[in-house]
mmCIF file of C-alpha atoms in Angstrom:
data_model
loop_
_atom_site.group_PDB
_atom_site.id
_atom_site.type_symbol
_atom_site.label_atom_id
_atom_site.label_comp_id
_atom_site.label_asym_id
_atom_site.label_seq_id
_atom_site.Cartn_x
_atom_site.Cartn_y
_atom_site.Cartn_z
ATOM 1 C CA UNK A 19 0.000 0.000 0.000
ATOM 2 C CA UNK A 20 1.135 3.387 -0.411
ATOM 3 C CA UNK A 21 2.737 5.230 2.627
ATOM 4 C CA UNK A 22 0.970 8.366 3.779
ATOM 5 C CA UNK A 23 4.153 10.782 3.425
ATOM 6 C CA UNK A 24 4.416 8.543 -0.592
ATOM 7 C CA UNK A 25 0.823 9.383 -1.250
ATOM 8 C CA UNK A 26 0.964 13.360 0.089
ATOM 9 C CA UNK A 27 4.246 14.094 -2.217
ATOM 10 C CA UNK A 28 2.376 12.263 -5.135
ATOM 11 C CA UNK A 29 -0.768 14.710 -5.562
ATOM 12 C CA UNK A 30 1.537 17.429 -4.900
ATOM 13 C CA UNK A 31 3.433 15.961 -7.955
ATOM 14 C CA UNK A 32 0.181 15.421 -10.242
ATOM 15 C CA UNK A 33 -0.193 18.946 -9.697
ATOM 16 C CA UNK A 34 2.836 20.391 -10.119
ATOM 17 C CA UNK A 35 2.938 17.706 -13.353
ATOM 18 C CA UNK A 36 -0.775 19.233 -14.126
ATOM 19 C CA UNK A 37 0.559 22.970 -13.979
ATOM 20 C CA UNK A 38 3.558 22.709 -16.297
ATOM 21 C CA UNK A 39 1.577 20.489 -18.920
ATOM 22 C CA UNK A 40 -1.071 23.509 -18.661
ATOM 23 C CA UNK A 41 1.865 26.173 -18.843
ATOM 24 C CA UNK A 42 2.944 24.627 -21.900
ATOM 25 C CA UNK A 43 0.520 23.347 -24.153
ATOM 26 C CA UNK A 44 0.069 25.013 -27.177
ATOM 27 C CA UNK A 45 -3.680 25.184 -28.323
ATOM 28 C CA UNK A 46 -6.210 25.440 -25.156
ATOM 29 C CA UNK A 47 -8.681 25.054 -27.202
ATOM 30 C CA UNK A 48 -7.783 22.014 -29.612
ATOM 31 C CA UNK A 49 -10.083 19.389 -29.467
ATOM 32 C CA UNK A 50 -9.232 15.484 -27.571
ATOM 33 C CA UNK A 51 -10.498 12.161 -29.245
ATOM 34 C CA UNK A 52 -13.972 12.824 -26.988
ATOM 35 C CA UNK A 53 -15.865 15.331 -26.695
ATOM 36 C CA UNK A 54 -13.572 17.565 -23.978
ATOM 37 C CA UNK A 55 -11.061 20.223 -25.630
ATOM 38 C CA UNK A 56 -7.589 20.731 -24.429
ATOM 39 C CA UNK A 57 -8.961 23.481 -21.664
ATOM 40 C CA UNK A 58 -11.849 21.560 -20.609
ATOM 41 C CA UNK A 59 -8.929 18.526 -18.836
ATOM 42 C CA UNK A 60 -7.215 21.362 -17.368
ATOM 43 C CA UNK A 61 -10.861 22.749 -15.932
ATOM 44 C CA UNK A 62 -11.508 19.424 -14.775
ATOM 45 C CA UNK A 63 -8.196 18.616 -13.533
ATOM 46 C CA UNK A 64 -8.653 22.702 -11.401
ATOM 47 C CA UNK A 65 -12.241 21.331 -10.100
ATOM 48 C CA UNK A 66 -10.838 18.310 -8.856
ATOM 49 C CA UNK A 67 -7.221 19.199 -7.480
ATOM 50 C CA UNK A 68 -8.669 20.633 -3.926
ATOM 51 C CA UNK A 69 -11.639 18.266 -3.514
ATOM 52 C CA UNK A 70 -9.851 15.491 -1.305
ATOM 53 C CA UNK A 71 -11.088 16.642 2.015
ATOM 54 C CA UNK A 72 -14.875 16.451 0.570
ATOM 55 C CA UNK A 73 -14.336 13.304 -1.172
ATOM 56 C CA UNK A 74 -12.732 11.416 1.420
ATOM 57 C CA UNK A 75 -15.506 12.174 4.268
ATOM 58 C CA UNK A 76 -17.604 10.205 1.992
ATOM 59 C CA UNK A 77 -15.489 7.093 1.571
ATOM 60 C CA UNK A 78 -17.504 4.139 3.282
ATOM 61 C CA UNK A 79 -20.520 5.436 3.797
ATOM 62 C CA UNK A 80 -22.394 4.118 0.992
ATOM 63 C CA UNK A 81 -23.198 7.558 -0.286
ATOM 64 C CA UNK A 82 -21.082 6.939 -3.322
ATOM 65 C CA UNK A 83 -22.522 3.176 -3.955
ATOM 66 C CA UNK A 84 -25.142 5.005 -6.209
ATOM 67 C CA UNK A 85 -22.755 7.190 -7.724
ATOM 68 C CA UNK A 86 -22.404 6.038 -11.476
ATOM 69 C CA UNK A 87 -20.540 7.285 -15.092
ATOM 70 C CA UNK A 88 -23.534 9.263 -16.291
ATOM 71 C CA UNK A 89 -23.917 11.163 -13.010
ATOM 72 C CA UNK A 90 -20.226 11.741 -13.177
ATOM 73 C CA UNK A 91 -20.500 12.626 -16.438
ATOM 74 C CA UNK A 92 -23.144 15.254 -16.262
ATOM 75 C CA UNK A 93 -21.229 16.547 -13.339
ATOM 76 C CA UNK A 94 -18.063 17.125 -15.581
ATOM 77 C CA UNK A 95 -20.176 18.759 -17.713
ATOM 78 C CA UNK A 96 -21.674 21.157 -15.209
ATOM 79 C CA UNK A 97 -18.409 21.763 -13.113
ATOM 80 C CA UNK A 98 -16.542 22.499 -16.794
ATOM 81 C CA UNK A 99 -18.888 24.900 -17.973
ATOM 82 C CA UNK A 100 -19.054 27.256 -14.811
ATOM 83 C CA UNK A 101 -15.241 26.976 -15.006
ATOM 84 C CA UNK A 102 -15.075 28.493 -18.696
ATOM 85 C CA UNK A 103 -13.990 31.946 -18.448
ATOM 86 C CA UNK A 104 -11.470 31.317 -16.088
ATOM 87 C CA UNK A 105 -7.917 32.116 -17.604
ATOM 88 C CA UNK A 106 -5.199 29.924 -18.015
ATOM 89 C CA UNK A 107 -3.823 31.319 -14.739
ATOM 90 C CA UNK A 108 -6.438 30.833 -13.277
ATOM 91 C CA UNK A 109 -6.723 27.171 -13.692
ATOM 92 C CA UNK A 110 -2.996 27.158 -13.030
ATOM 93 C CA UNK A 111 -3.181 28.446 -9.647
ATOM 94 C CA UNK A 112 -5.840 25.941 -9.054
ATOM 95 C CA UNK A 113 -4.139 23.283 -9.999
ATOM 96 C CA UNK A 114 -1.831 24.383 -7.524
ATOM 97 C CA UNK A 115 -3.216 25.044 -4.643
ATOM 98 C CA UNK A 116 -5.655 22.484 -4.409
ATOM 99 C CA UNK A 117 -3.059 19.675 -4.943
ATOM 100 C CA UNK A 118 -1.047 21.430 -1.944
ATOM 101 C CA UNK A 119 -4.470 21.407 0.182
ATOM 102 C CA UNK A 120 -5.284 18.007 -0.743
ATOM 103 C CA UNK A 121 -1.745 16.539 0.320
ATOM 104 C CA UNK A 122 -1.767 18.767 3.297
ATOM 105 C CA UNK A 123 -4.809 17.086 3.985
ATOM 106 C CA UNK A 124 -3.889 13.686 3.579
ATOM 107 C CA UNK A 125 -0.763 14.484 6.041
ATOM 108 C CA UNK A 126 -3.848 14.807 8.811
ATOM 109 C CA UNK A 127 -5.268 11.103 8.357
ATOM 110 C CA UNK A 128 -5.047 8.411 10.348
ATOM 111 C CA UNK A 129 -2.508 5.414 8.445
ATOM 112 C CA UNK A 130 -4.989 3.033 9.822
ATOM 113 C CA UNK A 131 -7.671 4.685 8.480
ATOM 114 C CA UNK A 132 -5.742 4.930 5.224
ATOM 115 C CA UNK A 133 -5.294 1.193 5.094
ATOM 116 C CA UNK A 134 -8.768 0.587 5.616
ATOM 117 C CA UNK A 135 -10.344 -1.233 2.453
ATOM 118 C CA UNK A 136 -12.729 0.276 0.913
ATOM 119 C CA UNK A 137 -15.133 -1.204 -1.991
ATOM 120 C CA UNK A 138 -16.164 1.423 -4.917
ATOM 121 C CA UNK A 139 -17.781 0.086 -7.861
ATOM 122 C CA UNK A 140 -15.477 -2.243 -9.119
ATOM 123 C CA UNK A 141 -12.650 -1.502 -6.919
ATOM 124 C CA UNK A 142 -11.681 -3.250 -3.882
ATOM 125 C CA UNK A 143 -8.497 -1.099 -1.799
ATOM 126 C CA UNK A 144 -7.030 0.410 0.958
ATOM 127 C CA UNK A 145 -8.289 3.943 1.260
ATOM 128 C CA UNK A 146 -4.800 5.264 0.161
ATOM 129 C CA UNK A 147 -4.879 3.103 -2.929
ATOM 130 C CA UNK A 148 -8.337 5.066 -4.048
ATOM 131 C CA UNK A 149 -6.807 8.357 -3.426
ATOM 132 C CA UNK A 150 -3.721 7.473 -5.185
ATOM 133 C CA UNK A 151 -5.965 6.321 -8.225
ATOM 134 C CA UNK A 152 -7.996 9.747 -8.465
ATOM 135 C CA UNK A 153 -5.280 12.222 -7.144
ATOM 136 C CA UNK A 154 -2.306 10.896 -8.544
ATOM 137 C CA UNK A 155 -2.965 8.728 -11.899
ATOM 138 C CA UNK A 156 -5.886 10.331 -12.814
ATOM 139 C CA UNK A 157 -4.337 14.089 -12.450
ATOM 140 C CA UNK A 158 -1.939 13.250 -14.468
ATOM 141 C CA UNK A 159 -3.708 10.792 -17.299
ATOM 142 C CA UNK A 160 -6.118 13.758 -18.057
ATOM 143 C CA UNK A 161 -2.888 16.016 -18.135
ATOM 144 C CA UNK A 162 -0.900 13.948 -20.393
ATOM 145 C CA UNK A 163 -4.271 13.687 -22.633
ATOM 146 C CA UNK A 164 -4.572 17.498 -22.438
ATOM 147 C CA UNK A 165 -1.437 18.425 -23.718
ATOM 148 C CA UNK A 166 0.552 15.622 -25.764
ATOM 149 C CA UNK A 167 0.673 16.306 -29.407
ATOM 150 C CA UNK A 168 1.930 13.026 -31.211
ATOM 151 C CA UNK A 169 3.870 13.463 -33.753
ATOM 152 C CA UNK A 170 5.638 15.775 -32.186
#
């Protein structure tokens, strides 16, 4: 299982990953093989980056049982369209600071309580492992989708 301290440095990684991918893509607005542009990752990368502490309250309480693709789907949607006028900088800072206040956060948890398994959907982990999959790989797979431009 991931370590605590492991896990904390990782999302503040993903975002510091997240920020330079943003800093340096060329065409915000270039459209990805569905139906999200280049900006609208980065908007859903900003939404996310801070939302730990909410999220993780949740964990094993069944709330999220019920919780399936369309609903987080049409959230996406919503959470990407309020976000559209915000500037690149914006996002950036973000990015930033919610990755900082998410690992800050996880550096308050109990490691038992991280170790805990938890079931979601399909997924059967320690708490740690979940956060790792949504803070860390998924940060930085919507990143990477946002901003690589094969061939080069």
């Amino acid at each position: 299982m991931i370590e605590k301290q492991e896990l904390a440095d990782g999302i503040r990684f993903a975002g510091r990953r997240a920020f330079a991918a943003l800093e340096n893509v060329p065409d915000f607005d270039r459209q990805l093989a569905h139906e999200w542009t280049t900006a609208d990752a980065f908007r859903h990368i900003a939404a996310g980056a801070g939302a730990l502490p909410g999220f993780y309250d949740r964990l094993g309480t069944g709330e999220l049982d019920a919780f399936t693709g369309d609903a987080a789907a049409a959230g996406n949607s919503q959470t990407i369209s309020r976000m559209a006028e915000l500037s690149r900088e914006q996002l950036g800072a973000m990015i930033l600071e919610g990755s900082e206040a998410s690992a800050a956060f996880v550096e308050t948890l109990d490691d038992e309580d991280l170790a805990s398994p938890i079931a979601l959907g399909d997924y059967r982990m320690p708490k740690a492992e979940l956060v790792a999959q949504i803070w860390i790989h998924h940060q930085i797979a919507h990143a990477y989708e946002a901003s690589y431009r094969w061939p080069l």
